[in-house]
Coordinates of C-alpha atoms in Angstrom, one line a residue:
Chain A
M1 CA -1.9 -143.1 -186.3
S2 CA -4.1 -142.3 -183.3
K3 CA -4.3 -138.7 -182.0
K4 CA -2.0 -139.7 -179.2
E5 CA 0.7 -140.8 -181.6
K6 CA 0.3 -137.8 -183.9
Y7 CA 3.8 -136.4 -183.2
L8 CA 7.1 -138.2 -183.7
G9 CA 9.9 -138.4 -181.2
E10 CA 13.1 -136.6 -182.0
F11 CA 15.0 -139.7 -183.1
E12 CA 12.1 -140.9 -185.2
Q13 CA 12.0 -137.6 -187.0
V14 CA 15.7 -137.7 -187.7
V15 CA 15.6 -141.3 -189.0
L16 CA 12.6 -140.5 -191.3
L17 CA 14.4 -137.5 -192.6
A18 CA 17.4 -139.7 -193.3
L19 CA 15.2 -142.1 -195.2
L20 CA 13.9 -139.2 -197.4
R21 CA 17.5 -138.0 -198.0
L22 CA 18.8 -141.4 -198.9
G23 CA 15.9 -142.4 -201.1
E24 CA 16.4 -145.9 -202.5
Q25 CA 19.7 -146.3 -200.8
A26 CA 18.4 -146.2 -197.2
Y27 CA 19.6 -149.1 -195.2
G28 CA 21.1 -149.6 -191.8
A29 CA 24.7 -148.7 -192.5
S30 CA 23.9 -145.8 -194.9
I31 CA 21.4 -144.3 -192.4
R32 CA 24.0 -144.5 -189.6
Q33 CA 26.6 -142.9 -191.8
L34 CA 24.3 -140.1 -192.8
L35 CA 23.4 -139.3 -189.3
H36 CA 27.0 -139.2 -188.3
E37 CA 28.0 -136.9 -191.2
Q38 CA 25.0 -134.6 -191.0
I39 CA 24.4 -134.2 -187.2
K40 CA 27.6 -135.8 -185.8
R41 CA 25.5 -138.4 -184.0
D42 CA 27.1 -141.8 -183.5
V43 CA 24.0 -144.0 -183.4
A44 CA 24.3 -147.7 -182.4
L45 CA 23.0 -150.1 -185.0
G46 CA 20.8 -151.7 -182.3
A47 CA 19.1 -148.5 -181.4
L48 CA 18.6 -147.6 -185.1
Y49 CA 17.0 -151.0 -185.9
S50 CA 14.9 -150.8 -182.8
T51 CA 13.5 -147.5 -183.9
L52 CA 13.0 -148.7 -187.5
E53 CA 11.2 -151.8 -186.3
R54 CA 8.9 -149.8 -184.1
M55 CA 8.1 -147.4 -186.9
E56 CA 7.5 -150.3 -189.3
K57 CA 5.0 -151.7 -186.8
K58 CA 3.3 -148.3 -186.7
G59 CA 3.1 -148.2 -190.5
L60 CA 5.4 -145.3 -190.9
V61 CA 8.1 -147.2 -192.9
T62 CA 8.3 -150.3 -195.0
S63 CA 11.3 -152.5 -195.6
E64 CA 12.5 -155.1 -198.1
L65 CA 15.6 -157.2 -198.6
G66 CA 18.0 -156.0 -201.2
E67 CA 21.2 -157.2 -202.8
S68 CA 24.0 -158.7 -200.9
T69 CA 27.6 -157.7 -201.5
A70 CA 31.0 -159.2 -200.9
Q71 CA 31.8 -156.3 -198.6
R72 CA 28.9 -157.5 -196.4
G73 CA 30.1 -161.1 -196.5
G74 CA 27.3 -162.1 -198.8
R75 CA 24.6 -160.8 -196.5
A76 CA 21.6 -158.9 -198.0
K77 CA 20.8 -155.3 -197.1
R78 CA 17.5 -154.4 -195.7
F79 CA 16.2 -151.2 -197.4
F80 CA 13.7 -148.9 -195.7
E81 CA 11.2 -146.6 -197.3
I82 CA 9.0 -144.0 -195.7
T83 CA 5.2 -144.5 -196.2
S84 CA 2.6 -141.9 -196.8
K85 CA 1.6 -142.3 -193.2
G86 CA 5.2 -141.6 -192.2
N87 CA 5.2 -138.5 -194.5
E88 CA 2.0 -137.3 -192.9
A89 CA 3.5 -137.8 -189.4
L90 CA 6.6 -135.8 -190.4
I91 CA 4.6 -133.0 -191.7
K92 CA 2.3 -132.8 -188.6
T93 CA 5.4 -132.9 -186.3
R94 CA 7.1 -130.1 -188.4
E95 CA 3.9 -128.0 -188.2
A96 CA 3.7 -128.4 -184.5
M97 CA 7.3 -127.5 -184.0
D98 CA 7.1 -124.4 -186.3
S99 CA 4.0 -123.3 -184.4
M100 CA 5.8 -123.6 -181.1
W101 CA 8.9 -121.8 -182.5
Q102 CA 6.9 -118.8 -183.8
G103 CA 7.9 -115.6 -182.1
I104 CA 10.8 -117.1 -180.3
S105 CA 14.3 -115.9 -181.1
L106 CA 17.3 -117.5 -179.4
K107 CA 20.8 -116.3 -179.5
I108 CA 23.6 -118.7 -179.2
Q109 CA 25.9 -117.6 -176.4
F110 CA 29.6 -118.4 -176.8
Chain B
M1 CA 39.0 -152.1 -203.4
S2 CA 39.1 -155.7 -204.6
S3 CA 42.7 -156.1 -203.3
L4 CA 41.5 -154.7 -200.0
Q5 CA 38.6 -157.1 -200.1
D6 CA 41.1 -160.0 -200.7
K7 CA 43.2 -159.0 -197.6
Y8 CA 40.2 -158.4 -195.4
T9 CA 39.4 -161.1 -192.8
E10 CA 36.2 -161.0 -190.8
P11 CA 37.0 -160.1 -187.2
T12 CA 36.0 -162.3 -184.3
A13 CA 33.3 -159.9 -183.1
I14 CA 31.4 -160.2 -186.4
K15 CA 31.6 -164.0 -186.2
I16 CA 30.2 -163.8 -182.6
A17 CA 27.5 -161.4 -183.7
N18 CA 26.5 -163.8 -186.5
K19 CA 26.1 -166.6 -184.0
T20 CA 24.5 -164.7 -181.1
L21 CA 22.2 -162.5 -183.1
G22 CA 21.2 -165.5 -185.1
L23 CA 19.8 -167.1 -182.0
L24 CA 17.8 -164.1 -181.0
L25 CA 16.6 -162.5 -184.3
P26 CA 14.9 -163.7 -187.5
E27 CA 17.5 -164.7 -190.2
S28 CA 16.8 -161.8 -192.5
L29 CA 17.1 -159.2 -189.8
K30 CA 20.3 -160.8 -188.4
D31 CA 21.8 -160.8 -191.9
A32 CA 21.0 -157.1 -192.3
I33 CA 22.5 -156.1 -189.0
V34 CA 25.6 -158.3 -189.3
G35 CA 26.0 -157.2 -192.9
D36 CA 25.9 -153.5 -191.8
L37 CA 28.5 -154.2 -189.1
R38 CA 30.8 -155.9 -191.6
E39 CA 30.4 -153.3 -194.2
E40 CA 31.2 -150.4 -191.9
H41 CA 34.0 -152.4 -190.2
F42 CA 35.6 -152.9 -193.6
I43 CA 35.5 -149.2 -194.3
R44 CA 36.9 -148.3 -190.9
A45 CA 39.5 -151.1 -191.0
S46 CA 41.0 -149.6 -194.2
K47 CA 41.9 -146.5 -192.0
D48 CA 42.6 -148.0 -188.6
F49 CA 42.2 -151.7 -187.9
S50 CA 42.5 -151.4 -184.1
S51 CA 39.8 -148.7 -183.7
A52 CA 37.6 -150.5 -186.2
N53 CA 37.7 -153.6 -184.0
K54 CA 36.9 -151.6 -180.9
W55 CA 34.0 -150.0 -182.7
V56 CA 32.5 -153.3 -183.8
W57 CA 32.8 -154.8 -180.3
R58 CA 30.9 -151.8 -178.9
Q59 CA 28.2 -152.1 -181.6
L60 CA 27.9 -155.8 -180.8
F61 CA 27.4 -155.1 -177.1
I62 CA 24.7 -152.5 -177.7
T63 CA 23.0 -154.5 -180.5
S64 CA 22.8 -157.6 -178.2
F65 CA 20.5 -155.7 -175.9
Y66 CA 18.3 -154.8 -178.8
A67 CA 18.3 -158.4 -180.0
I68 CA 17.4 -159.8 -176.5
N69 CA 14.7 -157.2 -176.1
S70 CA 13.3 -158.1 -179.6
A71 CA 13.4 -161.8 -178.8
L72 CA 11.6 -161.4 -175.5
R73 CA 8.9 -159.3 -177.1
S74 CA 8.4 -161.7 -180.0
D75 CA 5.3 -163.8 -180.5
R76 CA 7.4 -167.0 -180.7
F77 CA 8.8 -166.4 -177.1
L78 CA 5.3 -165.6 -175.9
Q79 CA 4.0 -168.9 -177.3
Y80 CA 6.7 -170.8 -175.3
V81 CA 6.0 -168.9 -172.1
V82 CA 2.2 -169.3 -172.3
L83 CA 2.5 -173.0 -173.2
I84 CA 4.9 -173.7 -170.3
L85 CA 2.7 -171.8 -167.8
C86 CA -0.3 -173.8 -169.0
L87 CA 1.4 -177.2 -168.8
L88 CA 2.7 -176.4 -165.4
G89 CA -0.3 -174.6 -164.1
L90 CA -3.0 -177.1 -164.9
P91 CA -1.5 -180.1 -162.9
I92 CA -0.6 -177.8 -160.1
I93 CA -4.1 -176.4 -159.7
I94 CA -5.7 -179.8 -160.2
S95 CA -3.4 -181.2 -157.5
M96 CA -4.1 -178.3 -155.1
V97 CA -7.9 -178.7 -155.5
A98 CA -7.6 -182.5 -154.8
W99 CA -5.4 -181.8 -151.8
L100 CA -7.7 -179.1 -150.4
S101 CA -10.8 -181.3 -150.9
N102 CA -9.3 -184.4 -149.3
M103 CA -7.2 -182.7 -146.6
D104 CA -7.8 -184.3 -143.2
E105 CA -5.0 -182.6 -141.2
T106 CA -2.0 -180.7 -142.1
S107 CA 1.0 -178.9 -140.5
P108 CA 0.3 -175.7 -138.5
Y109 CA 2.4 -173.7 -140.9
I110 CA 0.4 -174.7 -143.9
W111 CA -2.9 -174.3 -142.0
N112 CA -1.9 -170.7 -141.2
Q113 CA -1.0 -170.0 -144.8
L114 CA -4.4 -171.3 -145.9
L115 CA -6.2 -169.1 -143.4
E116 CA -4.3 -166.2 -145.0
A117 CA -5.1 -167.4 -148.5
N118 CA -1.3 -167.8 -149.3
M119 CA -1.8 -170.7 -151.6
H120 CA 1.1 -169.4 -153.7
I121 CA 3.4 -169.8 -150.7
I122 CA 2.2 -173.3 -150.0
L123 CA 3.5 -174.3 -153.4
F124 CA 7.0 -173.9 -152.1
D125 CA 6.5 -176.2 -149.1
G126 CA 7.7 -179.8 -149.4
Y127 CA 5.0 -181.1 -147.1
F128 CA 2.3 -180.0 -149.6
W129 CA 4.0 -181.9 -152.4
S130 CA 4.3 -185.0 -150.3
Q131 CA 0.6 -185.1 -149.8
I132 CA -0.3 -184.8 -153.5
P133 CA 0.0 -188.4 -154.6
E134 CA -2.4 -189.6 -151.9
S135 CA -4.8 -186.7 -152.7
I136 CA -4.9 -187.5 -156.4
I137 CA -5.7 -191.2 -155.6
R138 CA -8.6 -190.1 -153.4
I139 CA -10.3 -188.1 -156.2
E140 CA -13.7 -189.7 -156.3
H141 CA -15.8 -187.5 -158.5
I142 CA -15.0 -185.1 -161.3
T143 CA -17.8 -182.9 -159.9
M144 CA -15.4 -181.7 -157.2
Y145 CA -13.8 -179.7 -160.0
I146 CA -17.1 -177.9 -160.8
H147 CA -17.5 -174.5 -159.1
Y148 CA -20.5 -172.5 -160.4
G149 CA -19.2 -169.1 -159.3
S150 CA -16.0 -169.6 -161.2
V151 CA -17.9 -170.8 -164.3
V152 CA -19.9 -167.6 -164.3
W153 CA -16.8 -165.4 -163.9
S154 CA -14.8 -167.3 -166.5
V155 CA -17.6 -167.2 -169.1
I156 CA -18.2 -163.4 -168.5
A157 CA -14.4 -162.7 -168.7
L158 CA -14.0 -164.7 -171.9
L159 CA -17.1 -163.0 -173.4
I160 CA -15.7 -159.5 -172.6
M161 CA -12.4 -160.5 -174.2
C162 CA -14.2 -161.6 -177.3
V163 CA -16.1 -158.3 -177.5
I164 CA -12.9 -156.3 -177.1
K165 CA -11.3 -158.4 -179.8
R166 CA -14.2 -157.7 -182.2
M167 CA -14.1 -154.0 -181.5
N168 CA -10.3 -153.6 -181.9
P169 CA -7.6 -155.8 -183.4
V170 CA -5.6 -157.3 -180.5
S171 CA -2.2 -158.8 -180.5
A172 CA -1.2 -162.1 -178.9
H173 CA 0.5 -160.1 -176.1
Q174 CA -2.7 -158.2 -175.4
I175 CA -4.8 -161.3 -175.2
A176 CA -2.2 -162.9 -172.8
L177 CA -2.4 -159.8 -170.6
M178 CA -6.2 -159.7 -170.6
G179 CA -6.3 -163.4 -169.8
A180 CA -3.8 -163.1 -167.0
A181 CA -5.7 -160.2 -165.5
A182 CA -9.0 -162.1 -165.7
M183 CA -7.4 -165.1 -164.1
L184 CA -5.5 -163.3 -161.4
L185 CA -8.1 -160.7 -160.4
P186 CA -10.3 -163.2 -158.5
Y187 CA -7.2 -164.6 -156.8
L188 CA -6.1 -161.1 -155.7
M189 CA -9.6 -160.1 -154.6
G190 CA -10.0 -163.3 -152.6
W191 CA -6.6 -162.8 -151.0
M192 CA -7.4 -159.2 -150.0
Y193 CA -10.9 -160.2 -148.7
I194 CA -9.6 -163.0 -146.5
N195 CA -6.8 -160.9 -145.1
T196 CA -9.0 -158.0 -144.3
M197 CA -12.0 -159.8 -142.8
L198 CA -11.9 -162.0 -139.8
L199 CA -13.4 -165.1 -141.4
A200 CA -14.0 -168.6 -139.9
P201 CA -12.1 -171.4 -141.6
T202 CA -15.4 -172.8 -143.0
D203 CA -16.0 -169.5 -144.7
I204 CA -12.5 -169.3 -146.2
G205 CA -12.9 -172.6 -148.2
P206 CA -15.4 -171.4 -150.8
I207 CA -13.3 -168.3 -151.4
L208 CA -10.2 -170.3 -151.9
A209 CA -12.1 -172.4 -154.4
F210 CA -13.2 -169.3 -156.3
M211 CA -9.6 -168.1 -156.3
L212 CA -8.4 -171.4 -157.9
F213 CA -11.1 -172.5 -160.2
N214 CA -11.1 -169.3 -162.3
I215 CA -7.5 -170.0 -163.2
L216 CA -8.3 -173.7 -163.9
Y217 CA -11.2 -172.8 -166.2
M218 CA -9.5 -170.0 -168.1
L219 CA -6.0 -171.4 -168.6
I220 CA -6.8 -173.6 -171.6
P221 CA -9.0 -171.2 -173.6
V222 CA -6.6 -168.3 -173.0
T223 CA -3.6 -170.4 -173.9
Y224 CA -5.2 -171.7 -177.1
W225 CA -6.3 -168.1 -178.1
V226 CA -2.8 -166.7 -177.5
L227 CA -1.1 -169.6 -179.4
K228 CA -3.6 -169.2 -182.3
T229 CA -3.2 -165.4 -182.6
A230 CA 0.6 -165.6 -182.2
N231 CA 0.8 -168.3 -184.9
R232 CA -1.2 -166.3 -187.3
N233 CA 1.1 -163.3 -186.7
I234 CA 4.2 -165.5 -187.2
I235 CA 2.8 -166.8 -190.5
L236 CA 2.0 -163.3 -191.7
V237 CA 5.5 -162.1 -190.9
S238 CA 7.0 -165.1 -192.7
I239 CA 5.0 -164.2 -195.8
D240 CA 6.2 -160.6 -195.7

């Protein structure tokens, strides 16, 4: 990743974290469901695959076809896995955010 | 679950998604997305069939934009576009050069457009096209298609593109963009020069030639290069 692309966008971060949480079971529908359960975010499949495709081109994730099921009408799942480059990008982004948050305290106003 | 599976029928939206996304996306990606839609629809339909259907139609609508965007950015689509532009562009430029070289007289409208270097506008004039057959017949020597200034420009531009390619890996899209810039820059420069300077008609001719011949000389090598690079990428993706 070039210096310009050192930090991930917000949605890219969220998707990569979802891949880490799901491990070997990270595919489109499960990632979407996890995002909905964890952060109440209803992500369109098209937007999700667009981000995953972009990250695959950048070398942050890899994908491979998995098993098909009757529930999917006999269609195979495409499983995604974070790469070491993706891990590194997540760590760098987290460090940058932690650095910016240092010394800041916000109160939630109701 | 198996009894639910037996009762489940694939909704129309999924069938439409299968067909439309199949046109726009590679098979494996289409299967993954349609499979995800079906899987989630199955789970939602077990709770509320009506809202599950609404959900899948909404997903199809949004995913179609992604699929269209993906198809337009694909190497395969680029190949088609570049090939069509080359097959159309070559005869058009060859015809225009023949017409300009053999032009005895023309309509006042076309003459004014030429004096303003608006050759792109002349392409939409019927009078120009009516003159083409006679102009082609009157081609005497192939040497009328040799323009040394454009040869120099084209060679330098292609060399620069080669150097850039050696220094960094470039995609087919990047080659197409560089080629388009190298071909259109002389056209734009010539157009601006003619429209800002008060030139005599005899001085405009050589500039028009420079504007056209660069495109003529670079169209085939750039097209070949783009097709070759795109083809290599398509093969690599298929292997993956």
